[in-house]
Structure formats: C-alpha cells, structure tokens
mmCIF file with all atom_site columns, C-alpha atoms in Angstrom:
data_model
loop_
_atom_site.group_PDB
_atom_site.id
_atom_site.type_symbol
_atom_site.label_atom_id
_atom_site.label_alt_id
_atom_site.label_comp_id
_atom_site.label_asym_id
_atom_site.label_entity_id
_atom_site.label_seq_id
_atom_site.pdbx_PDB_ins_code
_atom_site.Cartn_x
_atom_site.Cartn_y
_atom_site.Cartn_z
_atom_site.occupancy
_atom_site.B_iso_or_equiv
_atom_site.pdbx_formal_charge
_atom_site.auth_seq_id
_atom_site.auth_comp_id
_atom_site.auth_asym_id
_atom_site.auth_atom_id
_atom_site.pdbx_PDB_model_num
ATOM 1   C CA . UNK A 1 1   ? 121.781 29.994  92.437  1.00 0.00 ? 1   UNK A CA 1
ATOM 2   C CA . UNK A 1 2   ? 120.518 33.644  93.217  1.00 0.00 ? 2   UNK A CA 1
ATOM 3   C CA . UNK A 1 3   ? 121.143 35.016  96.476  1.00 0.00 ? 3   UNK A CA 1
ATOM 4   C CA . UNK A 1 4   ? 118.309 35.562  98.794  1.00 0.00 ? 4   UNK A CA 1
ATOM 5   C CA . UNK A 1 5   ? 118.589 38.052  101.744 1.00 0.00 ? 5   UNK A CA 1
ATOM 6   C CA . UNK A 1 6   ? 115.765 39.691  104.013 1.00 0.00 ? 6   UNK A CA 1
ATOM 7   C CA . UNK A 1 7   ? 114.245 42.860  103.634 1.00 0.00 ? 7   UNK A CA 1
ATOM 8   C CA . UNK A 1 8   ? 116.625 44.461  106.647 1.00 0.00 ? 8   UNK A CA 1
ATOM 9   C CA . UNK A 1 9   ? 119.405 43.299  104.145 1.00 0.00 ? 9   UNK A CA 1
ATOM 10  C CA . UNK A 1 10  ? 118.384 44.479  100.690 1.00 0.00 ? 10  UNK A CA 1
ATOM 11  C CA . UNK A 1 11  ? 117.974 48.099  102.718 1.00 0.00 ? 11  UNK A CA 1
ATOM 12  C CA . UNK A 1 12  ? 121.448 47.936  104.396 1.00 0.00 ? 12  UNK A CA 1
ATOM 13  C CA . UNK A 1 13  ? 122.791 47.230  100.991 1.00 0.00 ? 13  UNK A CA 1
ATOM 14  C CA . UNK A 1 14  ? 120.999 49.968  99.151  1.00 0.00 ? 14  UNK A CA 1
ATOM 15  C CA . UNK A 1 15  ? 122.172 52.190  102.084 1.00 0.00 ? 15  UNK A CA 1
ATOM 16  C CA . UNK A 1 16  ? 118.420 52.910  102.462 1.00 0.00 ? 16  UNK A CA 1
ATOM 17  C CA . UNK A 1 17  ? 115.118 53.174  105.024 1.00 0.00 ? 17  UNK A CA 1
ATOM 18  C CA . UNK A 1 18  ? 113.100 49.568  105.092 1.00 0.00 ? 18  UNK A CA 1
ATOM 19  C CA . UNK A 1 19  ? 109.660 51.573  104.328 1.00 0.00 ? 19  UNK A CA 1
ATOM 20  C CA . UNK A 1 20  ? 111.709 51.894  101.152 1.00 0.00 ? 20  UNK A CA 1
ATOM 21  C CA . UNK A 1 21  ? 111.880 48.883  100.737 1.00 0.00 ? 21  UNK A CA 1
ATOM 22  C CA . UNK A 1 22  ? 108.330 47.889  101.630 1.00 0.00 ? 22  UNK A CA 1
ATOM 23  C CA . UNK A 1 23  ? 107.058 50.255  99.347  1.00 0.00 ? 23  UNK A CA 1
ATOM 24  C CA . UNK A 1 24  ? 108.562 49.092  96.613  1.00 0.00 ? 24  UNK A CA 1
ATOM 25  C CA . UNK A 1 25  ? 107.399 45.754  96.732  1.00 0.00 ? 25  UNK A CA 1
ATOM 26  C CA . UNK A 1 26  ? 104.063 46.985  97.172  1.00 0.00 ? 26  UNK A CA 1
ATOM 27  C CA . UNK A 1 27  ? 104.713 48.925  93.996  1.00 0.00 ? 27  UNK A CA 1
ATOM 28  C CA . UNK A 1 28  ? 105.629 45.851  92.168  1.00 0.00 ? 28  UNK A CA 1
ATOM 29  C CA . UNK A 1 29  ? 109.125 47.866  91.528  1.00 0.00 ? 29  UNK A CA 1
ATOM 30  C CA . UNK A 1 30  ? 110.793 44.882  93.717  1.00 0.00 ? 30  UNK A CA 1
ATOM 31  C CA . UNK A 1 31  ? 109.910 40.941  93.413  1.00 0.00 ? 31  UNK A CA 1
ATOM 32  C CA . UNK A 1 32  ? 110.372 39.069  96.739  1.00 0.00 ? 32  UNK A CA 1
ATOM 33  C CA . UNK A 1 33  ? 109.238 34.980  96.723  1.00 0.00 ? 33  UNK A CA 1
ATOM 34  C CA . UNK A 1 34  ? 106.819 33.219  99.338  1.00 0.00 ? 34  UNK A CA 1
ATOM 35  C CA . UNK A 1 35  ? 109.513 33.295  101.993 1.00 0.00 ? 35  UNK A CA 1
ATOM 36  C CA . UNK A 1 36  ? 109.413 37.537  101.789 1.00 0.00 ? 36  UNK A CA 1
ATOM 37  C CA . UNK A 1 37  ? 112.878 37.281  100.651 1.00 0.00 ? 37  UNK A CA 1
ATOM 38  C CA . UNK A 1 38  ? 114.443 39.273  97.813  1.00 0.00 ? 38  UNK A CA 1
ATOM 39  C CA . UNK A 1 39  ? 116.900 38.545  95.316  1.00 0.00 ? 39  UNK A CA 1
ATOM 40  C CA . UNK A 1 40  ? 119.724 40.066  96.015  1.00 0.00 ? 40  UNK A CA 1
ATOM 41  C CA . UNK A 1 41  ? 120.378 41.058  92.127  1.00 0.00 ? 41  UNK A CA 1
ATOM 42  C CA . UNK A 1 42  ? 118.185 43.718  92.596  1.00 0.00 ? 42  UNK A CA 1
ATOM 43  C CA . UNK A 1 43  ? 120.472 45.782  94.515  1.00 0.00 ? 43  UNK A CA 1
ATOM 44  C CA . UNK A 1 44  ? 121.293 48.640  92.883  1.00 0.00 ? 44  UNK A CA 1
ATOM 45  C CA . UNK A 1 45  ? 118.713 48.317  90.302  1.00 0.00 ? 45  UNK A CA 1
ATOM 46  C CA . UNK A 1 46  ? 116.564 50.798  88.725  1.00 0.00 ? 46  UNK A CA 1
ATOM 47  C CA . UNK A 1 47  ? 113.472 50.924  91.282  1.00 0.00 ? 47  UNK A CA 1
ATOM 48  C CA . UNK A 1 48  ? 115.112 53.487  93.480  1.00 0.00 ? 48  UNK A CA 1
ATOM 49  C CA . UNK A 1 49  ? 115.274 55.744  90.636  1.00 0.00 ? 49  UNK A CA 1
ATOM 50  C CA . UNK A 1 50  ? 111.531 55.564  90.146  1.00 0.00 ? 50  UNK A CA 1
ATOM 51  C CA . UNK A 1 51  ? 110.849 56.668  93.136  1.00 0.00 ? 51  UNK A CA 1
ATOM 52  C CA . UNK A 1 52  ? 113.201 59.388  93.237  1.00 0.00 ? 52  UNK A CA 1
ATOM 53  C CA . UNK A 1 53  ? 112.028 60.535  89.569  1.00 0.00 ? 53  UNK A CA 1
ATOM 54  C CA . UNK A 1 54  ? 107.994 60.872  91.932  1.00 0.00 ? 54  UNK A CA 1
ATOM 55  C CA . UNK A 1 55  ? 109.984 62.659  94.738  1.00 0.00 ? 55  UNK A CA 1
ATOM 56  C CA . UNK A 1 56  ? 111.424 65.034  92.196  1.00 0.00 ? 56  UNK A CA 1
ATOM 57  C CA . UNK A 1 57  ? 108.620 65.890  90.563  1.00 0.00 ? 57  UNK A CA 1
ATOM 58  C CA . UNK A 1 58  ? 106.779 66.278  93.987  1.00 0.00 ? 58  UNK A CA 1
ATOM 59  C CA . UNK A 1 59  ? 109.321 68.608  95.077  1.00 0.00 ? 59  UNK A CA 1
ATOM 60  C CA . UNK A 1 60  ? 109.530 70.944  91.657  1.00 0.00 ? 60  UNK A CA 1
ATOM 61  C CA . UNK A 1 61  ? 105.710 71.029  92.347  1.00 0.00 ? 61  UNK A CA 1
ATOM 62  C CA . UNK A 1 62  ? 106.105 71.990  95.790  1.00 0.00 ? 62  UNK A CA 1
ATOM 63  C CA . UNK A 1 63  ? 108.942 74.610  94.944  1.00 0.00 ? 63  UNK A CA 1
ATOM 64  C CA . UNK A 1 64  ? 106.413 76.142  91.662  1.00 0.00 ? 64  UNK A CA 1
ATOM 65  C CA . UNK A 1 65  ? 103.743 76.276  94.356  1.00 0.00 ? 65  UNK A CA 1
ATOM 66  C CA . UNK A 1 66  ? 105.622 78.444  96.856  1.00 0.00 ? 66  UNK A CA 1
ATOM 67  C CA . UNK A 1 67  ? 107.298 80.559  94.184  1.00 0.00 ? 67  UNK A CA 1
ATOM 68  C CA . UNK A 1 68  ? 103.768 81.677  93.370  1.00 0.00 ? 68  UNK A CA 1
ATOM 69  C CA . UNK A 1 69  ? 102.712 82.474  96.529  1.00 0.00 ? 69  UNK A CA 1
ATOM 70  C CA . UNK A 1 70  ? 106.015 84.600  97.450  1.00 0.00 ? 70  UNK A CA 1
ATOM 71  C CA . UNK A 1 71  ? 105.255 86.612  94.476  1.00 0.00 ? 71  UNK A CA 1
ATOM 72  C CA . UNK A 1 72  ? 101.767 87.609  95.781  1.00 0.00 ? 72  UNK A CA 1
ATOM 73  C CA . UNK A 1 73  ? 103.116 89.025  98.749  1.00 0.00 ? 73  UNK A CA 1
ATOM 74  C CA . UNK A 1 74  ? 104.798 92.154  98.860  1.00 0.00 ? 74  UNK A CA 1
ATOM 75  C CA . UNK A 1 75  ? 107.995 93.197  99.827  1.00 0.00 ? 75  UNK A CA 1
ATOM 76  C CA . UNK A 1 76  ? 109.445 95.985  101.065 1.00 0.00 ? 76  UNK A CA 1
ATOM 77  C CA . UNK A 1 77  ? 110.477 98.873  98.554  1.00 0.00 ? 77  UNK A CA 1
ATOM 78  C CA . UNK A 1 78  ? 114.164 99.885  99.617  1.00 0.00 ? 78  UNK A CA 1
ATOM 79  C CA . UNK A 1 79  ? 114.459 102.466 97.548  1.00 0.00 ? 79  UNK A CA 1
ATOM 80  C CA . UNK A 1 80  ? 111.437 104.088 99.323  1.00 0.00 ? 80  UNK A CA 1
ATOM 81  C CA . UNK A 1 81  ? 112.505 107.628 100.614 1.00 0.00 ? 81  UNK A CA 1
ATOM 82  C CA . UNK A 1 82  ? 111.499 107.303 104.607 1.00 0.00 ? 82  UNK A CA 1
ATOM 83  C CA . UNK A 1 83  ? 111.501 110.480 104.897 1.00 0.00 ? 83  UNK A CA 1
ATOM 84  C CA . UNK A 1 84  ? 109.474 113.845 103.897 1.00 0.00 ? 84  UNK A CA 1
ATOM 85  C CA . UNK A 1 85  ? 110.041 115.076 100.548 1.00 0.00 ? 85  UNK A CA 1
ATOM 86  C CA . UNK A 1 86  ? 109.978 118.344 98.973  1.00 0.00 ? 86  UNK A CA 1
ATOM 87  C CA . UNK A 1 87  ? 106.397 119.598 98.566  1.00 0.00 ? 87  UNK A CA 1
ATOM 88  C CA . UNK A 1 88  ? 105.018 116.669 100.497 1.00 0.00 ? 88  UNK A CA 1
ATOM 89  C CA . UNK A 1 89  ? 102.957 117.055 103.920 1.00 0.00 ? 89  UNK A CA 1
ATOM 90  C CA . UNK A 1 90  ? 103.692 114.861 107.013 1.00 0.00 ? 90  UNK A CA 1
ATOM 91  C CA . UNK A 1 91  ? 100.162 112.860 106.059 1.00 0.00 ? 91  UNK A CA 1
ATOM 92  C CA . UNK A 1 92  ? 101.071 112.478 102.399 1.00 0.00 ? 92  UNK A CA 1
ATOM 93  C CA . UNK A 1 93  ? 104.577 110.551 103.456 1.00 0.00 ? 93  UNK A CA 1
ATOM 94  C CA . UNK A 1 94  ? 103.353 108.991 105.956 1.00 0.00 ? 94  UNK A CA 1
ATOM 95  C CA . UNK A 1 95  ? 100.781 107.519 103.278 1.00 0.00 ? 95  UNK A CA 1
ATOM 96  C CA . UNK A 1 96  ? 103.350 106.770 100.398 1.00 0.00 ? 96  UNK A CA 1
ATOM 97  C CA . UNK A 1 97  ? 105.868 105.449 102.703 1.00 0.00 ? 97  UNK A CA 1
ATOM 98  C CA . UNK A 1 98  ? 103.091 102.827 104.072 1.00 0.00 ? 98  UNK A CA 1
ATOM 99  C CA . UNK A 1 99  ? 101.896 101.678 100.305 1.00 0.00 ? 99  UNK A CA 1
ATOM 100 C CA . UNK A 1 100 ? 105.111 101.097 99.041  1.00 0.00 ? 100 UNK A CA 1
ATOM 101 C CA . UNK A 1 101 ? 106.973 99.350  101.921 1.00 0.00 ? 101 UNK A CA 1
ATOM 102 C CA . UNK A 1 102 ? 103.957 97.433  103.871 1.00 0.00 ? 102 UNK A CA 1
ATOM 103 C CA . UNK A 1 103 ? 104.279 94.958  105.727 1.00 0.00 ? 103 UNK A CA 1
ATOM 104 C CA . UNK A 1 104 ? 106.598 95.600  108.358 1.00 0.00 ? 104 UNK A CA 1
ATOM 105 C CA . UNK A 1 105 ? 107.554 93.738  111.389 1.00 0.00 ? 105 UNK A CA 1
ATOM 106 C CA . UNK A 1 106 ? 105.414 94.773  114.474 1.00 0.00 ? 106 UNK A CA 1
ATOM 107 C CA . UNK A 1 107 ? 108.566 96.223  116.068 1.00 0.00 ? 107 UNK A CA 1
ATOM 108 C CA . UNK A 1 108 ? 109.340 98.077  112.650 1.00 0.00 ? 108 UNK A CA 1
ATOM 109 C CA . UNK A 1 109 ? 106.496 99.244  112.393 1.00 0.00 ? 109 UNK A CA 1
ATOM 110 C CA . UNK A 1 110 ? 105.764 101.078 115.884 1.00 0.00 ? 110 UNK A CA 1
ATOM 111 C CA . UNK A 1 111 ? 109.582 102.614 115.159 1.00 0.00 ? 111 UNK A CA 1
ATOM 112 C CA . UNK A 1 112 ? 108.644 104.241 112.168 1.00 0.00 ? 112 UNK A CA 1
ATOM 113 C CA . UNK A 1 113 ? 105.274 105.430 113.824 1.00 0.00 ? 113 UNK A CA 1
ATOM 114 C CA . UNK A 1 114 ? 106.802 106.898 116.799 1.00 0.00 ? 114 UNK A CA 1
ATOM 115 C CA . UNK A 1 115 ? 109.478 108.569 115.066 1.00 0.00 ? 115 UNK A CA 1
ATOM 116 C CA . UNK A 1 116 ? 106.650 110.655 112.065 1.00 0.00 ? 116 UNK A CA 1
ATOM 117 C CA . UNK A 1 117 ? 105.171 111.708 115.679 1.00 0.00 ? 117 UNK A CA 1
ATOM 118 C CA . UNK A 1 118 ? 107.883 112.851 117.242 1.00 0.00 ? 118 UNK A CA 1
ATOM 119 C CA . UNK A 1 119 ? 108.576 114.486 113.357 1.00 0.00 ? 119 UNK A CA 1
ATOM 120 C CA . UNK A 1 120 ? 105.207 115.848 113.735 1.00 0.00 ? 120 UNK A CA 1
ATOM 121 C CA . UNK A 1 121 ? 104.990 117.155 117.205 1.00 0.00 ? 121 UNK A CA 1
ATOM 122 C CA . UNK A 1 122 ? 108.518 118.778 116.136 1.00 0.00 ? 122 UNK A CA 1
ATOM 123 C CA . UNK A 1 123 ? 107.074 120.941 113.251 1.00 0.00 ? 123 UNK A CA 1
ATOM 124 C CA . UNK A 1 124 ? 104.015 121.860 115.243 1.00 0.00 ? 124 UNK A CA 1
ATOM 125 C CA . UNK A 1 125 ? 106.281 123.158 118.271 1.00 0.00 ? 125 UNK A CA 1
ATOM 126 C CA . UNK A 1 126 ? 108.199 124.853 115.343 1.00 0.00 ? 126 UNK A CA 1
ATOM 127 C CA . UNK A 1 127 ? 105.145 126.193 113.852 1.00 0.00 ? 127 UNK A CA 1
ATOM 128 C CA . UNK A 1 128 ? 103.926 127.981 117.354 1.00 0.00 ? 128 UNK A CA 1
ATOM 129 C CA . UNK A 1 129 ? 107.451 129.424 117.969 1.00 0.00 ? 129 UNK A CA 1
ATOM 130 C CA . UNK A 1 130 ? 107.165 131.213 115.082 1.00 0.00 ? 130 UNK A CA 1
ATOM 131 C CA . UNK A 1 131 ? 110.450 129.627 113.516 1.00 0.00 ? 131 UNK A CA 1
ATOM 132 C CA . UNK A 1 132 ? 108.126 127.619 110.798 1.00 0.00 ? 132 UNK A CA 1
ATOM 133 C CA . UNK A 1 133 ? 105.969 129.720 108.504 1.00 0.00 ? 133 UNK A CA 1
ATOM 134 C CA . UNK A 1 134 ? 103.329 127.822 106.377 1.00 0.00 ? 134 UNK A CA 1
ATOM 135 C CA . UNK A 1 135 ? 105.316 127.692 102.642 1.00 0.00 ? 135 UNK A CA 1
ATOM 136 C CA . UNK A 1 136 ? 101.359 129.603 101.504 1.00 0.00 ? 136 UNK A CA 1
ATOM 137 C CA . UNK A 1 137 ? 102.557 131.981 103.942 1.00 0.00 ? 137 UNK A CA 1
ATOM 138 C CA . UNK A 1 138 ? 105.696 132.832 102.922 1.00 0.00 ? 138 UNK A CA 1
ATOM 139 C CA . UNK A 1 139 ? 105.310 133.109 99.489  1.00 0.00 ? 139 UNK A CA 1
ATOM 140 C CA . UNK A 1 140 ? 102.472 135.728 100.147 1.00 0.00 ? 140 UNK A CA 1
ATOM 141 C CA . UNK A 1 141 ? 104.961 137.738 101.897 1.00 0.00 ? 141 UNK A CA 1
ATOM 142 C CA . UNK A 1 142 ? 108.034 137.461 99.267  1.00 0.00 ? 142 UNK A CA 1
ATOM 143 C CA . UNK A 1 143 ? 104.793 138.399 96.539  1.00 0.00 ? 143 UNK A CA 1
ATOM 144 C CA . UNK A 1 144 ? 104.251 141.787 98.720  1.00 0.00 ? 144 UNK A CA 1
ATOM 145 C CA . UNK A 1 145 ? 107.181 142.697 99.465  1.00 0.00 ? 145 UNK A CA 1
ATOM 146 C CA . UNK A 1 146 ? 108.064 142.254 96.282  1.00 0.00 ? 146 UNK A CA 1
ATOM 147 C CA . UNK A 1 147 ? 105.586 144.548 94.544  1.00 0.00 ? 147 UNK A CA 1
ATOM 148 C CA . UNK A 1 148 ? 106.138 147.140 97.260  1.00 0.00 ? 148 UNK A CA 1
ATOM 149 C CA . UNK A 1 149 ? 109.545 147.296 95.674  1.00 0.00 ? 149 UNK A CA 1
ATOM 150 C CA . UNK A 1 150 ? 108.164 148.149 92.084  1.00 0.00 ? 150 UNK A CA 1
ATOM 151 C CA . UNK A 1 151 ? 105.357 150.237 92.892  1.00 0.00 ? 151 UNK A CA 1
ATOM 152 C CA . UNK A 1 152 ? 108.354 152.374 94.776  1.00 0.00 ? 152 UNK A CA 1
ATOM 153 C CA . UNK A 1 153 ? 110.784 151.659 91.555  1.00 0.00 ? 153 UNK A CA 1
ATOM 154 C CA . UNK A 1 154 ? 107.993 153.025 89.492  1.00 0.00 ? 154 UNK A CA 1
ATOM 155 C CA . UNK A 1 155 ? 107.217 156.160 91.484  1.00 0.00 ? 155 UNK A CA 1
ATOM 156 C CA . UNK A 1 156 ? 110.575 156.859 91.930  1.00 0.00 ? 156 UNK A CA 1
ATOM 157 C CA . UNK A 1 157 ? 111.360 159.038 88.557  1.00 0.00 ? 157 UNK A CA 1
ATOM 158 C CA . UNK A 1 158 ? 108.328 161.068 88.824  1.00 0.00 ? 158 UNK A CA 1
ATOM 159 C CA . UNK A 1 159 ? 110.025 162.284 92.549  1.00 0.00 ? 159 UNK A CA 1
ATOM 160 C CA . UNK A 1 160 ? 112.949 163.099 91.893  1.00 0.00 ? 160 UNK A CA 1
ATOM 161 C CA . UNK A 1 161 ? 113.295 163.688 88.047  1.00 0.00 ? 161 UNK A CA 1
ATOM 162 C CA . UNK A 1 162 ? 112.367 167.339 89.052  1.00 0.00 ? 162 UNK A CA 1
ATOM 163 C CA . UNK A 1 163 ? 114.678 167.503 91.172  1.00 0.00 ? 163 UNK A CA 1
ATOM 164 C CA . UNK A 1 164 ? 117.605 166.005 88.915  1.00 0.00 ? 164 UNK A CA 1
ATOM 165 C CA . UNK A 1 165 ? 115.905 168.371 85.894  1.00 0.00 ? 165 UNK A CA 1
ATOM 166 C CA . UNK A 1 166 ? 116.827 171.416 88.863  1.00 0.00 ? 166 UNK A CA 1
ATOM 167 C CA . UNK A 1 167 ? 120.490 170.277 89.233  1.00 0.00 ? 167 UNK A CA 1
ATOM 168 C CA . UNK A 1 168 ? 121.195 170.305 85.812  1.00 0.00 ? 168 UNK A CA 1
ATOM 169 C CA . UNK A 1 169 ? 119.444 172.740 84.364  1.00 0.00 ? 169 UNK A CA 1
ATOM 170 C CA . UNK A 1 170 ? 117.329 170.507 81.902  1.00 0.00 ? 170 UNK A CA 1
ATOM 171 C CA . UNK A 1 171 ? 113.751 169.842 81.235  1.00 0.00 ? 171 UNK A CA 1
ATOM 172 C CA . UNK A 1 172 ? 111.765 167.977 83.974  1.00 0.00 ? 172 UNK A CA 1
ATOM 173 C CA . UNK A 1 173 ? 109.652 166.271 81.646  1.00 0.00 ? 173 UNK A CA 1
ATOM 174 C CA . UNK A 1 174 ? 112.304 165.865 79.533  1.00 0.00 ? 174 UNK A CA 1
ATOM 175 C CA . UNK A 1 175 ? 114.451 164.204 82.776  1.00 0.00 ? 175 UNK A CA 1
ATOM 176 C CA . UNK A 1 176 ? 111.721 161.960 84.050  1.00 0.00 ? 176 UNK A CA 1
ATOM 177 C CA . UNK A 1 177 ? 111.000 160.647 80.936  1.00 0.00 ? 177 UNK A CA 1
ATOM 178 C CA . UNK A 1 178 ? 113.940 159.145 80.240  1.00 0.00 ? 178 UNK A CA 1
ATOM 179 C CA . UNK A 1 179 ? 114.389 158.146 83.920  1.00 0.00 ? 179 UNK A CA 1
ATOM 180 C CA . UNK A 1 180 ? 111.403 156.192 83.189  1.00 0.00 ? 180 UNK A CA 1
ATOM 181 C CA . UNK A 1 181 ? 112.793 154.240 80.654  1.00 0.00 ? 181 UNK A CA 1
ATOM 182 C CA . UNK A 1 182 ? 115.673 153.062 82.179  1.00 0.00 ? 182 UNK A CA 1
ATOM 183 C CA . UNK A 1 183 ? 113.352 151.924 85.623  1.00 0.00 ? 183 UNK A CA 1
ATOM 184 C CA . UNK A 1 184 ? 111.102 150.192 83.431  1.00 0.00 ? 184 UNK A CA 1
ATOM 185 C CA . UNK A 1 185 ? 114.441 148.749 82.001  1.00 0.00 ? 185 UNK A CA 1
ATOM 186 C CA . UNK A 1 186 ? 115.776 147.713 85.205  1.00 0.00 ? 186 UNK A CA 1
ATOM 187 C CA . UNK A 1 187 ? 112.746 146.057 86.362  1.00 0.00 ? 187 UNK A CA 1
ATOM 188 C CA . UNK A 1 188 ? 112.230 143.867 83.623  1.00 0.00 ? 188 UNK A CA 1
ATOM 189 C CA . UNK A 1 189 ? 115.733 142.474 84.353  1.00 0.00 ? 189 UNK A CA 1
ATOM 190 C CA . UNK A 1 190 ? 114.376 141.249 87.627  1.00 0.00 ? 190 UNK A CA 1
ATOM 191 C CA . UNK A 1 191 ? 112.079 139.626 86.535  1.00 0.00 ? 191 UNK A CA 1
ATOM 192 C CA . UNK A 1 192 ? 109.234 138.119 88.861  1.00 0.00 ? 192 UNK A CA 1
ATOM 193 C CA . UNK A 1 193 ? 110.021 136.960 92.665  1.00 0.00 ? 193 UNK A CA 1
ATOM 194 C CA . UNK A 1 194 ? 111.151 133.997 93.245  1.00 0.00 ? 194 UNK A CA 1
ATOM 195 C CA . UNK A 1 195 ? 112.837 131.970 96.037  1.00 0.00 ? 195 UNK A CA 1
ATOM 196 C CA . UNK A 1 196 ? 113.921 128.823 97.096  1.00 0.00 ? 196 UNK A CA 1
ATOM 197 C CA . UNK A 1 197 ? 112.499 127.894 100.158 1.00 0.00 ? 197 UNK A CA 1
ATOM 198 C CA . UNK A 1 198 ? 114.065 124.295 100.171 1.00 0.00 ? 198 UNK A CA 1
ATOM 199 C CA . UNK A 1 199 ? 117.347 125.482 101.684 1.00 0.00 ? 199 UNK A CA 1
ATOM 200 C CA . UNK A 1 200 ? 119.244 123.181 98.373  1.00 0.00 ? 200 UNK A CA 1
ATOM 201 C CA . UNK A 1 201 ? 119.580 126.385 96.425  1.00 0.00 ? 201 UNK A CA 1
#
C-alpha cells in the first residue's frame, strides 16, 4: 500500500520550501488524492528538476541581460596618462583625460578637478614670474639668436681676412676667399637650431 504523507512532509523530505510544493501540484508535476495527501514515492522524483531546469534558464537570461548592459557603460581607461603630456595644453588634457576615463565617483572627480587648478594656477604664477616662457616664445628667441650667429659667421672673413692677408704677407682676396669656404663649411655642419625644450633630452 503506498505511503501517504501531508504536504509539510513531502517538503521536509525533499529538504525543500512548501510553496514548492504547492506549486508543483498546481503544475500537475506532483499528484496528491482527495484527502491533499501525496504519495510519498514521489520523493525524490523528477519534478524538482523541472523547476530548477525554469530557474536556470531564468537566471542565464537574467545574467545575458546584465552582461549587456555592463558593456554599454564605460569604464575607466587605466592606462590613461592623468597627467599633461608633451605638446598638450592644460585644456586639451583636461579634455582627453575626461573622454577616456568618465565616469568617476563624485569624490574622484572633484580630486582630479582641484588638483588641474591648482596645476593651472601653478603655471600661470610661473608664467608672470617670468620662470615660464610660452614654448612660441622660446623658439622665436633660439631662431634669432641663432641667425645672429651666422650673419656674424658670415661677415666674419670679409673683417679680418685683410688683416690675416697683412700678417702673412698674402693676397687679401686671395685670404678671404678661402676663409669663406671653410665658414660656409663650418656652418653647414651645424646645421639648423634646434632644442629640446622637454627637459628628456
């Protein structure tokens, strides 16, 4: 004779919540008779399985969904320099620094602010102590100073080649010509001005 036991039961046995239970008799996945009592055979039967199969699936759903949504929002890029780069004014970092590591915390956030304005007020106290020339400016000055320096190279033999010619009893023409040559020599080898204003070189 089968064993009937309560509803209570059947969940103690299956180690189980009653709603369960219910819910699988309302599912037709359990069979209880006209008393509400179940057969007891049906412990450890398949209908738990079913359900757990439609929790699965609810829960890969679930997981799929928020995978999708983390990917829409962005993260911050570590690799992001936070700091100003060669070539790049205070405005210009501030800008690629925000694209590429937005959103940050509030508190984050007003760090990184206040410390580009204390970076900022730095360089313009810098700038009207005279210790920070505009890079514009400085190369203008290198560029002048620089032909200065040729124009005086390239005056030079026509001053004193005369003078050498004197010494040594040569031809002046003769003297600054060939002190020309080797000037003209000499300068090539410079080459143009350049400098590295980056402090790296």
């Amino acid at each position: 004779m089968a064993e009937l036991i309560t509803v209570r039961e059947f969940a103690r046995r299956e180690q189980c919540d009653e709603k369960q239970v219910r819910r699988g008799i309302e599912k037709g996945l359990l069979v209880k008779d006209s008393a509400g009592l179940l057969d007891a055979s049906q412990v450890g039967g398949p209908w738990r399985k079913t359900n757990r199969r439609g929790r699965d699936s609810a829960a890969a759903k679930a997981a799929d969904t928020s995978k999708n949504v983390r990917t829409d929002v962005r993260t911050p890029d570590v690799r992001t320099s936070l700091t100003v780069e060669d070539g790049e004014t205070i405005d210009e970092a501030a800008m690629r620094i925000a694209l590429a590591t937005a959103p940050f915390p509030r508190a984050e956030a007003e760090r990184i602010k206040e410390n580009f304005l204390a970076l900022l007020k730095k360089l313009e106290f810098e700038q009207k102590e005279g210790s920070l020339v505009e890079m514009d400016v400085a190369v203008r000055v290198l560029f002048d100073a620089s032909r200065a320096a040729r124009d005086s190279w390239l005056n030079w033999p026509s001053r004193v080649g005369p003078l050498v010619a004197a010494d040594l009893g040569l031809e002046a023409d003769r003297v600054t010509e060939v002190l020309t040559g080797y000037v003209h020599q000499h300068i090539a080898q410079l080459g143009e001005p350049s400098a590295d204003f980056t402090g790296q070189g």
